[in-house]
CSV table of C-alpha atoms in Angstrom, one decimal:
chain,number,residue,atom,x,y,z
A,1,MET,CA,68.9,184.5,97.6
A,2,ASP,CA,66.3,183.5,100.1
A,3,ILE,CA,67.1,179.8,99.6
A,4,GLN,CA,70.8,180.5,100.2
A,5,TRP,CA,70.0,182.5,103.3
A,6,ILE,CA,67.8,179.7,104.7
A,7,CYS,CA,70.6,177.1,104.0
A,8,ALA,CA,73.2,179.2,105.7
A,9,ALA,CA,71.0,179.8,108.7
A,10,THR,CA,70.3,176.1,109.0
A,11,ILE,CA,74.0,175.3,109.0
A,12,ILE,CA,74.7,177.9,111.7
A,13,LEU,CA,71.8,176.7,113.8
A,14,ALA,CA,72.9,173.1,113.5
A,15,TRP,CA,76.4,174.0,114.5
A,16,PHE,CA,75.1,176.0,117.5
A,17,CYS,CA,72.9,173.2,118.6
A,18,ARG,CA,75.7,170.7,118.3
A,19,GLY,CA,78.1,172.9,120.3
A,20,SER,CA,75.4,173.5,122.9
A,21,SER,CA,74.7,169.8,123.2
A,22,GLU,CA,78.4,169.0,123.5
A,23,HIS,CA,78.7,171.6,126.2
A,24,GLN,CA,75.8,170.1,128.1
A,25,MET,CA,77.3,166.6,127.7
A,26,SER,CA,80.7,167.5,129.2
A,27,VAL,CA,81.6,165.9,132.5
A,28,GLU,CA,84.1,167.1,135.0
A,29,PRO,CA,86.9,164.8,136.2
A,30,PRO,CA,87.3,163.7,139.8
A,31,GLY,CA,89.4,165.9,142.1
A,32,ASN,CA,92.0,165.5,144.9
A,33,LEU,CA,93.2,162.1,143.8
A,34,GLN,CA,95.5,160.7,146.5
A,35,ILE,CA,97.6,157.5,147.0
A,36,ILE,CA,98.0,156.8,150.7
A,37,ASP,CA,100.6,154.5,152.3
A,38,PRO,CA,99.3,153.2,155.7
A,39,GLY,CA,102.5,151.4,156.4
A,40,ARG,CA,101.3,147.9,155.3
A,41,LEU,CA,104.3,147.1,153.1
A,42,GLY,CA,102.6,147.6,149.7
A,43,TYR,CA,98.9,147.7,150.6
A,44,LEU,CA,97.9,151.3,149.4
A,45,TYR,CA,94.7,153.3,149.6
A,46,ILE,CA,93.5,155.3,146.6
A,47,GLU,CA,91.0,158.1,147.3
A,48,TRP,CA,89.4,160.9,145.3
A,49,GLN,CA,86.6,163.5,145.5
A,50,PRO,CA,83.6,163.8,143.1
A,51,PRO,CA,83.3,166.9,140.9
A,52,PRO,CA,81.3,169.6,142.8
A,53,ALA,CA,78.8,170.0,140.0
A,54,LEU,CA,77.7,166.3,140.3
A,55,LEU,CA,76.6,166.7,143.9
A,56,VAL,CA,73.3,168.3,142.8
A,57,LEU,CA,72.9,166.3,139.6
A,58,GLU,CA,69.6,164.3,139.3
A,59,HIS,CA,68.4,161.6,136.9
A,60,CYS,CA,71.9,160.2,136.3
A,61,THR,CA,74.0,157.4,137.4
A,62,ILE,CA,77.5,158.4,138.7
A,63,LYS,CA,80.4,156.0,138.8
A,64,TYR,CA,84.1,156.0,138.3
A,65,LYS,CA,86.6,154.1,136.2
A,66,LEU,CA,89.9,153.5,138.0
A,67,LYS,CA,93.1,152.3,136.3
A,68,TYR,CA,96.3,151.5,138.2
A,69,ARG,CA,99.6,149.7,137.7
A,70,SER,CA,103.2,149.5,138.8
A,71,ALA,CA,105.5,151.4,136.5
A,72,GLY,CA,106.8,149.2,133.8
A,73,ASP,CA,103.8,146.9,133.7
A,74,ALA,CA,102.4,146.4,130.2
A,75,GLU,CA,98.7,146.4,131.3
A,76,TRP,CA,96.5,148.5,133.6
A,77,LYS,CA,94.2,146.9,136.1
A,78,VAL,CA,90.7,148.4,135.6
A,79,ILE,CA,88.0,148.8,138.2
A,80,PHE,CA,84.5,150.3,137.9
A,81,THR,CA,83.1,151.6,141.2
A,82,LYS,CA,80.5,153.9,142.7
A,83,HIS,CA,82.7,154.5,145.7
A,84,LEU,CA,85.3,157.2,146.2
A,85,LYS,CA,88.2,154.9,147.4
A,86,TYR,CA,89.9,151.6,146.6
A,87,SER,CA,92.8,149.6,147.9
A,88,ASP,CA,95.1,147.0,146.6
A,89,ASN,CA,98.7,145.6,146.8
A,90,PHE,CA,101.5,147.3,144.9
A,91,ASP,CA,105.2,146.6,144.4
A,92,LEU,CA,106.8,149.4,146.5
A,93,SER,CA,110.1,148.9,144.7
A,94,LYS,CA,108.5,150.5,141.7
A,95,PRO,CA,106.5,153.8,141.2
A,96,THR,CA,102.8,153.4,141.3
A,97,GLU,CA,100.6,155.0,138.6
A,98,VAL,CA,96.9,155.7,139.1
A,99,LYS,CA,94.3,157.5,137.0
A,100,VAL,CA,90.5,157.9,137.5
A,101,GLN,CA,87.7,159.4,135.4
A,102,THR,CA,84.0,160.2,136.0
A,103,LEU,CA,81.3,158.3,134.1
A,104,LEU,CA,77.7,159.6,133.8
A,105,GLU,CA,74.8,157.7,132.4
A,106,GLY,CA,71.1,158.4,132.3
A,107,ARG,CA,68.5,161.1,131.4
A,108,CYS,CA,70.9,163.9,132.2
A,109,MET,CA,73.2,162.6,129.5
A,110,ASN,CA,70.4,161.8,126.9
A,111,ASP,CA,70.5,158.2,128.0
A,112,SER,CA,74.1,157.7,127.0
A,113,GLU,CA,77.4,157.2,128.9
A,114,VAL,CA,79.8,160.1,128.9
A,115,GLY,CA,83.3,160.1,130.5
A,116,SER,CA,85.4,162.9,131.8
A,117,ASP,CA,89.1,163.5,131.3
A,118,TRP,CA,91.4,161.5,133.4
A,119,THR,CA,92.9,162.6,136.7
A,120,HIS,CA,96.4,161.3,137.3
A,121,ALA,CA,98.5,160.6,140.4
A,122,THR,CA,101.8,158.8,141.1
A,123,PHE,CA,103.4,157.4,144.3
A,124,GLN,CA,106.8,156.1,145.2
A,125,VAL,CA,108.4,155.3,148.5
A,126,PRO,CA,112.0,156.6,149.0
A,127,SER,CA,114.6,154.2,147.9
A,128,PRO,CA,117.8,154.9,149.9
A,129,GLY,CA,121.0,153.1,149.3
A,130,GLU,CA,122.6,151.5,146.3
A,131,LEU,CA,120.7,148.8,144.4
A,132,GLU,CA,123.6,146.3,145.2
A,133,SER,CA,122.9,146.8,148.9
A,134,GLN,CA,119.6,145.0,148.7
A,135,ILE,CA,119.3,141.4,149.9
A,136,ARG,CA,119.8,138.6,147.4
A,137,ASP,CA,118.3,135.2,146.8
A,138,PHE,CA,115.2,135.7,148.8
A,139,HIS,CA,113.4,132.4,149.1
A,140,CYS,CA,110.4,131.3,151.2
A,141,VAL,CA,108.9,127.8,151.8
A,142,TYR,CA,105.7,127.0,153.7
A,143,TYR,CA,106.6,123.6,155.2
A,144,ASN,CA,103.8,121.1,155.4
A,145,TRP,CA,101.3,123.9,155.6
A,146,GLU,CA,102.5,124.6,159.1
A,147,TYR,CA,105.4,127.1,159.3
A,148,LEU,CA,107.0,129.6,157.0
A,149,THR,CA,110.8,129.9,156.6
A,150,CYS,CA,112.2,132.7,154.5
A,151,THR,CA,115.9,133.1,153.8
A,152,TRP,CA,118.2,135.6,152.0
A,153,GLN,CA,121.8,136.5,151.3
A,154,PRO,CA,123.2,139.9,152.3
A,155,GLY,CA,123.6,142.5,149.5
A,156,ARG,CA,126.9,142.6,147.6
A,157,LEU,CA,127.7,146.0,149.0
A,158,ALA,CA,126.6,145.3,152.6
A,159,ALA,CA,129.3,145.6,155.2
A,160,PRO,CA,130.0,142.7,157.5
A,161,GLY,CA,128.2,144.5,160.4
A,162,ALA,CA,125.0,145.2,158.4
A,163,CYS,CA,121.8,144.2,160.3
A,164,TYR,CA,118.7,143.1,158.4
A,165,GLU,CA,115.2,143.0,159.7
A,166,PHE,CA,112.1,141.2,158.4
A,167,TYR,CA,108.6,142.7,158.6
A,168,TYR,CA,105.3,141.2,157.4
A,169,TRP,CA,101.7,142.1,157.1
A,170,TYR,CA,98.5,140.4,155.9
A,171,GLU,CA,94.8,141.4,156.1
A,172,GLY,CA,93.7,141.1,159.7
A,173,LEU,CA,96.8,142.6,161.3
A,174,ASP,CA,96.5,146.2,162.5
A,175,GLN,CA,100.0,147.0,161.5
A,176,ALA,CA,103.2,145.3,160.2
A,177,LYS,CA,105.0,143.0,162.5
A,178,GLN,CA,108.6,142.2,162.9
A,179,CYS,CA,110.0,138.6,162.9
A,180,SER,CA,110.5,137.2,166.4
A,181,ASP,CA,112.5,134.1,165.4
A,182,TYR,CA,115.4,135.0,163.1
A,183,VAL,CA,117.7,132.5,161.3
A,184,GLN,CA,121.3,133.7,161.9
A,185,THR,CA,124.7,133.0,160.4
A,186,ASP,CA,127.8,134.5,162.1
A,187,GLY,CA,125.5,136.7,164.2
A,188,ARG,CA,123.7,138.2,161.1
A,189,ASN,CA,120.1,137.8,160.3
A,190,VAL,CA,119.7,135.7,157.1
A,191,GLY,CA,116.2,134.3,157.6
A,192,CYS,CA,113.0,134.2,159.5
A,193,ASN,CA,110.7,131.5,160.9
A,194,LEU,CA,107.0,132.2,161.3
A,195,GLN,CA,104.2,130.0,162.7
A,196,ASN,CA,100.5,130.2,163.2
A,197,LEU,CA,99.7,131.6,159.8
A,198,ARG,CA,96.5,129.7,158.9
A,199,GLN,CA,94.5,132.9,158.8
A,200,ALA,CA,96.9,134.4,156.3
A,201,GLU,CA,96.3,131.7,153.7
A,202,TYR,CA,94.7,132.5,150.3
A,203,MET,CA,95.4,136.2,150.7
A,204,ASP,CA,98.3,138.6,149.9
A,205,PHE,CA,101.2,138.2,152.3
A,206,ASN,CA,103.4,141.3,152.3
A,207,VAL,CA,107.1,141.3,153.3
A,208,CYS,CA,109.7,143.9,153.6
A,209,VAL,CA,113.4,143.2,154.4
A,210,ASN,CA,115.3,146.3,155.2
A,211,GLY,CA,118.5,146.9,157.1
A,212,SER,CA,120.9,149.3,158.6
A,213,SER,CA,124.7,149.7,158.4
A,214,GLU,CA,127.1,152.0,160.0
A,215,PHE,CA,128.9,152.6,156.7
A,216,LEU,CA,126.2,152.4,154.0
A,217,GLU,CA,122.5,152.9,153.6
A,218,LEU,CA,120.8,149.6,152.7
A,219,ARG,CA,117.9,149.6,150.2
A,220,PRO,CA,114.8,147.8,151.4
A,221,SER,CA,113.2,144.9,149.4
A,222,TYR,CA,109.5,144.2,149.1
A,223,PHE,CA,107.7,141.0,148.3
A,224,THR,CA,104.1,139.8,148.0
A,225,PHE,CA,103.0,136.2,147.7
A,226,HIS,CA,100.4,133.6,148.7
A,227,LEU,CA,101.3,131.1,151.3
A,228,GLN,CA,99.5,128.1,149.7
A,229,ASN,CA,101.7,128.6,146.6
A,230,LEU,CA,104.9,128.0,148.7
A,231,VAL,CA,103.9,124.7,150.4
A,232,LYS,CA,106.4,121.9,150.6
A,233,PRO,CA,104.6,118.8,152.1
A,234,SER,CA,106.3,116.3,154.3
A,235,PRO,CA,107.2,113.0,152.5
A,236,PRO,CA,104.5,110.4,152.2
A,237,GLU,CA,104.4,107.9,155.1
A,238,GLN,CA,104.0,104.1,155.6
A,239,LEU,CA,105.3,103.1,152.2
A,240,SER,CA,104.6,99.5,151.5
A,241,VAL,CA,105.7,97.4,148.5
A,242,SER,CA,104.5,93.9,147.7
A,243,ILE,CA,104.8,91.5,144.7
A,244,SER,CA,101.7,89.8,143.3
A,245,THR,CA,101.5,86.3,142.0
A,246,HIS,CA,101.9,87.8,138.5
A,247,LYS,CA,105.1,89.5,139.6
A,248,ASP,CA,103.5,93.0,139.6
A,249,ILE,CA,104.8,95.5,142.1
A,250,HIS,CA,102.0,96.9,144.3
A,251,VAL,CA,102.8,100.2,146.1
A,252,THR,CA,100.7,101.8,148.8
A,253,TRP,CA,101.4,104.8,151.1
A,254,SER,CA,99.7,107.2,153.5
A,255,PRO,CA,99.5,111.0,153.3
A,256,PRO,CA,101.9,112.8,155.6
A,257,ALA,CA,100.7,113.8,159.0
A,258,GLY,CA,100.5,117.6,159.7
A,259,GLY,CA,98.9,120.5,158.2
A,260,SER,CA,98.7,119.5,154.5
A,261,PRO,CA,95.1,118.6,153.7
A,262,PRO,CA,95.2,115.0,152.3
A,263,HIS,CA,92.7,115.9,149.5
A,264,CYS,CA,95.1,118.5,148.2
A,265,LEU,CA,98.0,116.1,147.5
A,266,ASP,CA,99.0,114.6,144.2
A,267,TYR,CA,101.9,112.1,144.0
A,268,GLU,CA,104.7,110.9,141.8
A,269,VAL,CA,105.7,107.3,142.1
A,270,GLN,CA,109.1,106.1,140.7
A,271,LEU,CA,110.6,102.7,140.2
A,272,ALA,CA,114.1,101.8,139.1
A,273,GLU,CA,116.0,98.6,138.5
A,274,GLU,CA,119.4,97.8,140.0
A,275,ASP,CA,118.5,99.1,143.5
A,276,GLY,CA,118.3,102.7,142.3
A,277,LYS,CA,122.0,103.0,141.6
A,278,ALA,CA,123.4,105.9,139.7
A,279,GLY,CA,122.6,105.6,136.0
A,280,ALA,CA,119.5,103.4,136.6
A,281,ASP,CA,116.5,104.1,134.5
A,282,TRP,CA,113.6,105.5,136.5
A,283,VAL,CA,110.0,105.0,135.5
A,284,ALA,CA,107.8,107.8,136.8
A,285,VAL,CA,104.1,107.8,137.1
A,286,ALA,CA,101.8,110.7,138.3
A,287,VAL,CA,99.1,109.7,140.7
A,288,GLN,CA,96.2,112.1,141.5
A,289,ALA,CA,94.4,111.9,144.8
A,290,GLU,CA,95.2,108.2,145.2
A,291,THR,CA,97.6,106.4,147.6
A,292,THR,CA,98.2,103.2,145.7
A,293,PHE,CA,99.7,102.2,142.3
A,294,THR,CA,100.7,98.9,140.6
A,295,PHE,CA,103.7,98.5,138.3
A,296,SER,CA,103.9,95.7,135.8
A,297,GLN,CA,107.1,93.7,136.3
A,298,PRO,CA,110.0,95.1,134.3
A,299,ASN,CA,111.5,92.4,132.0
A,300,GLY,CA,114.7,90.8,133.2
A,301,SER,CA,114.9,93.0,136.3
A,302,HIS,CA,116.6,91.7,139.5
A,303,PHE,CA,116.0,94.6,141.9
A,304,SER,CA,113.4,97.3,142.0
A,305,CYS,CA,113.7,100.6,143.9
A,306,VAL,CA,110.4,102.3,144.7
A,307,ARG,CA,109.9,105.8,146.1
A,308,VAL,CA,107.0,108.3,146.4
A,309,ARG,CA,106.8,112.1,146.8
A,310,GLY,CA,103.9,114.6,147.0
A,311,LYS,CA,102.9,118.0,145.9
A,312,HIS,CA,99.8,120.1,146.2
A,313,SER,CA,97.4,119.9,143.4
A,314,VAL,CA,96.0,122.7,141.2
A,315,PHE,CA,92.7,122.5,143.2
A,316,CYS,CA,94.5,123.9,146.3
A,317,ALA,CA,97.4,126.0,145.0
A,318,ASP,CA,98.7,127.5,141.8
A,319,LYS,CA,102.1,126.2,142.4
A,320,GLY,CA,104.3,124.7,145.1
A,321,PHE,CA,107.3,122.5,145.9
A,322,TRP,CA,107.7,118.7,145.7
A,323,SER,CA,108.2,117.0,149.0
A,324,ASP,CA,111.3,115.0,149.7
A,325,TRP,CA,111.2,111.3,148.6
A,326,SER,CA,109.5,108.9,151.0
A,327,GLN,CA,112.9,107.3,151.5
A,328,GLU,CA,116.1,107.0,149.5
A,329,CYS,CA,115.2,103.5,148.3
A,330,PHE,CA,112.7,100.8,149.1
A,331,SER,CA,114.1,97.7,147.5
A,332,VAL,CA,112.4,94.5,146.5
A,333,SER,CA,114.9,91.7,145.5
A,334,ARG,CA,113.5,89.3,143.0
A,335,LYS,CA,116.8,87.4,143.2
A,336,ASP,CA,116.3,86.8,146.9
A,337,GLU,CA,112.7,85.8,146.1
A,338,LYS,CA,113.9,83.1,143.6
A,339,GLN,CA,116.5,81.9,146.1
A,340,LEU,CA,113.8,81.6,148.7
A,341,PHE,CA,111.7,79.4,146.3
A,342,ILE,CA,114.7,77.2,145.6
A,343,LEU,CA,115.4,76.8,149.4
A,344,ILE,CA,111.7,75.9,150.0
A,345,ALA,CA,111.9,73.3,147.1
A,346,ILE,CA,115.1,71.8,148.6
A,347,PHE,CA,113.5,71.7,152.0
A,348,LEU,CA,110.4,70.0,150.8
A,349,SER,CA,112.4,67.5,148.8
A,350,PHE,CA,114.6,66.7,151.9
A,351,LEU,CA,111.4,66.4,154.0
A,352,ALA,CA,109.9,63.9,151.5
A,353,VAL,CA,113.1,61.8,151.5
A,354,CYS,CA,113.0,61.7,155.2
A,355,ILE,CA,109.4,60.6,155.3
A,356,VAL,CA,110.1,57.9,152.7
A,357,PHE,CA,113.2,56.8,154.7
A,358,ILE,CA,111.2,56.6,157.9
A,359,LEU,CA,108.4,54.6,156.3
A,360,ALA,CA,110.9,52.2,154.7
A,361,THR,CA,112.5,51.7,158.1
A,362,GLN,CA,109.2,50.9,159.8
A,363,LEU,CA,108.3,48.4,157.1
A,364,GLN,CA,111.6,46.6,157.5
A,365,LYS,CA,111.0,46.3,161.2
A,366,ARG,CA,107.7,44.7,160.6
């Protein structure tokens, strides 16, 4: 009986100690989680308060695990921080989901890390108007790393008198700015030109296109991109083509003038027979960081058309647009070259005959 009593007491004591330890190891979640929109077209502030009990806690490291995403995204972005706020860009056309928990580690937690329950919050800007009232075919190009042009088409439900406005923001601006140079068609804004954006490169560039209509509310559209990923360089310059003694085609060119850094450009060189006519077979070669290339002579060719275009390399941008071709066609006529050799041979033969005739005449006179 004594042994049974001792075993039962041991079990009860172990359960009590475990429960007491678990109680001491519990951590309160953060409070007052907020998502704040400062009017920067998608750049949101996330703020929270620490649990009151942690303000007097000693011998422990306090940090927070933050997770956030736009509704519908498969994965959460995860941040560990000791601060009580964080900021990032979000797609305002979707609801924003945020959750944060407290993490404690150190002697107060028996040298282990313990996390609290999650504190949740959501945020969504009002979305007035029908979905079909949003603009369509929004497209931006950063021409030659110098000026940005964005264009769009009116929404399908937009009335003829609907007025669209373009706003933008990037880090360094106190507040969002409106476009001052609109592209218009029939008196309606369908695009915007922006210059002097060098300080906005390699950072999030936020855009909102909203509008107003007398007959229908128009839903705003939000976009975020990086300028360097929208660059379309100018065509390469000073294209030069020559034929070597071995009939190889040697092509040289210069990087375009303007804002595109020359070290950022890769090129594509193309050569076609038959003067680049429709249906001609083009031979394309990628050239990295060089401004010269040599083609071996195509067998039996009569004409060659050479052209070059450029694009920013992966060392300067994640993506971009090809430039226009250097020119429609730079032709080198081997037929004309052969005719020139024939003419030269005829001329030399004629010159030799003349010299012989003159010498014979002189000899007869003597």
